[in-house]
Amino acid sequence: MLRRLLQPVWVLLAIVFLIEAWLWDHLEPIVARVVAIVPLARFKQWLSERVDALSPAMTLIVFAVPIVPLFPLKLVGLWLLTHEYWTSAVFTIVFAKMLGVGVTAFVFDVTRDKLLEMHWFERIYDLVLKLRAKASELVDPIKRRIRELIAGNGEGWSSRTLRLIQRFRKSVHEAR
């Protein structure tokens, strides 16, 4: 009974986790392009050389520090939200989120090898990868069902409704 009640919560958490993973996967190449365009390649090389000289524990600090300046930006977004500046709040929060994931991906790319030297970090990293796989496994049937509904290939009421909408759109388009 409890498991059935918690199923939507687990699906929601899995979706949030997968959105984070999707952002990570898609922002990392964008950050790489920005690094190629903006003279950040030298900065990345410089940072990599400095990280190689650090202990794994100090590398953890290098990994964590870039996130700290983004916290006030998220607070600004929250302040905007509480004062009903909806558009600005959403833009600020989304910008802070994307910037945070992008910067984290950039710094993690530089510090990954050193961080994985710490056994506890390696276990957490492996756990996150397993959670990501489990979240994908949990959400994949839902994504597949949504794609089927959107495609309208089935015989259920939603498929018939989508076909009806498509026919209506086509007739409106032809009437123009």
XYZ file of N, CA, C and O in Angstrom, residues 76-139:
256
model
N 18.358 35.965 -5.215
C 17.747 37.075 -5.948
C 16.510 36.571 -6.696
O 15.456 37.215 -6.690
N 16.637 35.401 -7.331
C 15.485 34.806 -8.007
C 14.348 34.522 -7.051
O 13.176 34.760 -7.364
N 14.670 34.046 -5.872
C 13.651 33.788 -4.858
C 13.008 35.088 -4.385
O 11.789 35.154 -4.203
N 13.810 36.132 -4.207
C 13.273 37.433 -3.814
C 12.318 37.953 -4.886
O 11.242 38.467 -4.586
N 12.726 37.841 -6.156
C 11.859 38.272 -7.254
C 10.553 37.491 -7.255
O 9.479 38.049 -7.515
N 10.653 36.208 -6.953
C 9.465 35.362 -6.901
C 8.524 35.807 -5.790
O 7.307 35.885 -5.995
N 9.059 36.122 -4.626
C 8.209 36.536 -3.503
C 7.575 37.911 -3.730
O 6.546 38.212 -3.143
N 8.203 38.723 -4.572
C 7.651 40.046 -4.875
C 6.868 40.049 -6.189
O 6.626 41.107 -6.766
N 6.549 38.860 -6.673
C 5.677 38.644 -7.827
C 6.218 39.200 -9.139
O 5.458 39.617 -10.012
N 7.521 39.190 -9.293
C 8.146 39.489 -10.583
C 8.383 38.142 -11.267
O 9.508 37.654 -11.335
N 7.305 37.543 -11.736
C 7.318 36.152 -12.183
C 8.320 35.899 -13.306
O 9.114 34.965 -13.239
N 8.268 36.698 -14.345
C 9.134 36.474 -15.506
C 10.599 36.626 -15.124
O 11.428 35.775 -15.465
N 10.905 37.696 -14.421
C 12.289 37.923 -13.998
C 12.761 36.819 -13.059
O 13.908 36.364 -13.139
N 11.874 36.380 -12.173
C 12.230 35.332 -11.219
C 12.531 34.026 -11.943
O 13.554 33.383 -11.674
N 11.652 33.652 -12.855
C 11.864 32.395 -13.592
C 13.139 32.488 -14.412
O 13.958 31.558 -14.416
N 13.344 33.611 -15.099
C 14.558 33.785 -15.897
C 15.804 33.700 -15.023
O 16.772 33.019 -15.369
N 15.797 34.380 -13.879
C 16.956 34.388 -12.981
C 17.242 32.998 -12.431
O 18.394 32.554 -12.408
N 16.198 32.297 -12.002
C 16.386 30.961 -11.439
C 16.879 29.984 -12.498
O 17.809 29.208 -12.261
N 16.284 30.047 -13.688
C 16.720 29.152 -14.775
C 18.146 29.490 -15.194
O 18.975 28.591 -15.410
N 18.457 30.783 -15.297
C 19.817 31.201 -15.645
C 20.819 30.706 -14.607
O 21.882 30.169 -14.965
N 20.488 30.873 -13.324
C 21.387 30.414 -12.259
C 21.566 28.911 -12.313
O 22.670 28.398 -12.106
N 20.481 28.189 -12.586
C 20.558 26.732 -12.661
C 21.464 26.305 -13.812
O 22.340 25.458 -13.648
N 21.232 26.882 -14.989
C 22.035 26.496 -16.155
C 23.497 26.920 -15.988
O 24.393 26.160 -16.328
N 23.708 28.098 -15.456
C 25.077 28.549 -15.220
C 25.764 27.650 -14.203
O 26.922 27.259 -14.386
N 25.039 27.288 -13.146
C 25.598 26.408 -12.121
C 25.962 25.045 -12.670
O 27.055 24.516 -12.405
N 25.072 24.462 -13.464
C 25.366 23.150 -14.046
C 26.520 23.257 -15.037
O 27.407 22.399 -15.075
N 26.533 24.325 -15.826
C 27.618 24.508 -16.792
C 28.974 24.678 -16.128
O 29.957 24.042 -16.514
N 29.025 25.521 -15.108
C 30.291 25.738 -14.387
C 30.715 24.463 -13.673
O 31.888 24.089 -13.690
N 29.754 23.772 -13.058
C 30.073 22.517 -12.366
C 30.615 21.484 -13.343
O 31.576 20.774 -13.047
N 29.991 21.396 -14.522
C 30.471 20.446 -15.534
C 31.894 20.803 -15.970
O 32.743 19.914 -16.135
N 32.157 22.099 -16.153
C 33.486 22.544 -16.556
C 34.526 22.192 -15.498
O 35.569 21.600 -15.798
N 34.228 22.533 -14.241
C 35.190 22.284 -13.161
C 35.316 20.784 -12.892
O 36.416 20.282 -12.636
N 34.219 20.045 -12.981
C 34.291 18.603 -12.748
C 35.130 17.918 -13.818
O 35.856 16.966 -13.533
N 35.045 18.416 -15.045
C 35.868 17.861 -16.122
C 37.353 17.994 -15.795
O 38.142 17.090 -16.069
N 37.721 19.113 -15.173
C 39.121 19.349 -14.810
C 39.524 18.542 -13.571
O 40.635 18.029 -13.488
N 38.616 18.414 -12.611
C 38.970 17.824 -11.314
C 38.585 16.352 -11.160
O 38.909 15.748 -10.130
N 37.900 15.766 -12.124
C 37.357 14.408 -11.989
C 38.403 13.381 -11.555
O 38.190 12.630 -10.602
N 39.521 13.338 -12.231
C 40.520 12.308 -11.929
C 41.020 12.408 -10.487
O 41.153 11.386 -9.796
N 41.290 13.622 -10.042
C 41.758 13.802 -8.659
C 40.671 13.464 -7.654
O 40.935 12.851 -6.621
N 39.436 13.871 -7.942
C 38.336 13.589 -7.019
C 38.083 12.088 -6.902
O 37.770 11.588 -5.821
N 38.226 11.373 -8.005
C 37.980 9.932 -7.982
C 39.083 9.162 -7.262
O 38.937 7.959 -7.024
N 40.160 9.837 -6.897
C 41.188 9.191 -6.080
C 40.701 8.970 -4.650
O 41.222 8.119 -3.945
N 39.719 9.771 -4.226
C 39.137 9.588 -2.890
C 38.095 8.486 -2.987
O 37.164 8.581 -3.795
N 38.248 7.446 -2.182
C 37.362 6.282 -2.286
C 35.905 6.629 -2.001
O 35.005 6.136 -2.673
N 35.668 7.478 -1.014
C 34.290 7.839 -0.693
C 33.647 8.606 -1.839
O 32.477 8.426 -2.146
N 34.418 9.463 -2.524
C 33.890 10.218 -3.654
C 33.607 9.280 -4.820
O 32.593 9.434 -5.507
N 34.495 8.310 -5.002
C 34.287 7.334 -6.075
C 33.012 6.531 -5.826
O 32.245 6.260 -6.756
N 32.763 6.157 -4.569
C 31.532 5.413 -4.238
C 30.294 6.277 -4.493
O 29.299 5.797 -5.025
N 30.372 7.551 -4.121
C 29.238 8.454 -4.372
C 29.030 8.635 -5.875
O 27.894 8.628 -6.362
N 30.117 8.775 -6.609
C 30.043 8.925 -8.065
C 29.386 7.697 -8.695
O 28.491 7.826 -9.534
N 29.818 6.512 -8.264
C 29.211 5.272 -8.769
C 27.737 5.190 -8.381
O 26.904 4.755 -9.182
N 27.410 5.615 -7.166
C 26.018 5.608 -6.715
C 25.164 6.540 -7.578
O 24.052 6.175 -7.978
N 25.693 7.714 -7.890
C 24.952 8.659 -8.730
C 24.727 8.066 -10.121
O 23.631 8.188 -10.689
N 25.737 7.403 -10.669
C 25.573 6.768 -11.980
C 24.526 5.655 -11.923
O 23.714 5.501 -12.845
N 24.524 4.882 -10.831
C 23.511 3.832 -10.674
C 22.121 4.436 -10.508
O 21.149 3.922 -11.072
N 22.016 5.516 -9.724
C 20.726 6.193 -9.559
C 20.222 6.743 -10.883
O 19.025 6.696 -11.166
N 21.128 7.244 -11.681
C 20.743 7.758 -12.998
C 20.195 6.644 -13.875
O 19.175 6.818 -14.546
N 20.850 5.502 -13.844
C 20.363 4.360 -14.620
C 19.006 3.890 -14.098
O 18.097 3.586 -14.873
N 18.852 3.855 -12.782
C 17.583 3.435 -12.173
C 16.477 4.438 -12.504
O 15.343 4.044 -12.798
N 16.798 5.734 -12.457
C 15.811 6.757 -12.799
C 15.382 6.627 -14.249
O 14.193 6.733 -14.565
N 16.328 6.373 -15.133
C 15.988 6.164 -16.545
C 15.088 4.955 -16.700
O 14.111 4.988 -17.453
N 15.415 3.894 -15.991
C 14.614 2.677 -16.038
C 13.188 2.932 -15.544
O 12.225 2.399 -16.086
N 13.044 3.769 -14.536
C 11.738 4.083 -13.967
C 10.921 4.990 -14.884
O 9.710 4.827 -15.018
N 11.585 5.938 -15.547
C 10.887 6.938 -16.343
C 10.697 6.508 -17.804
O 9.771 6.972 -18.470
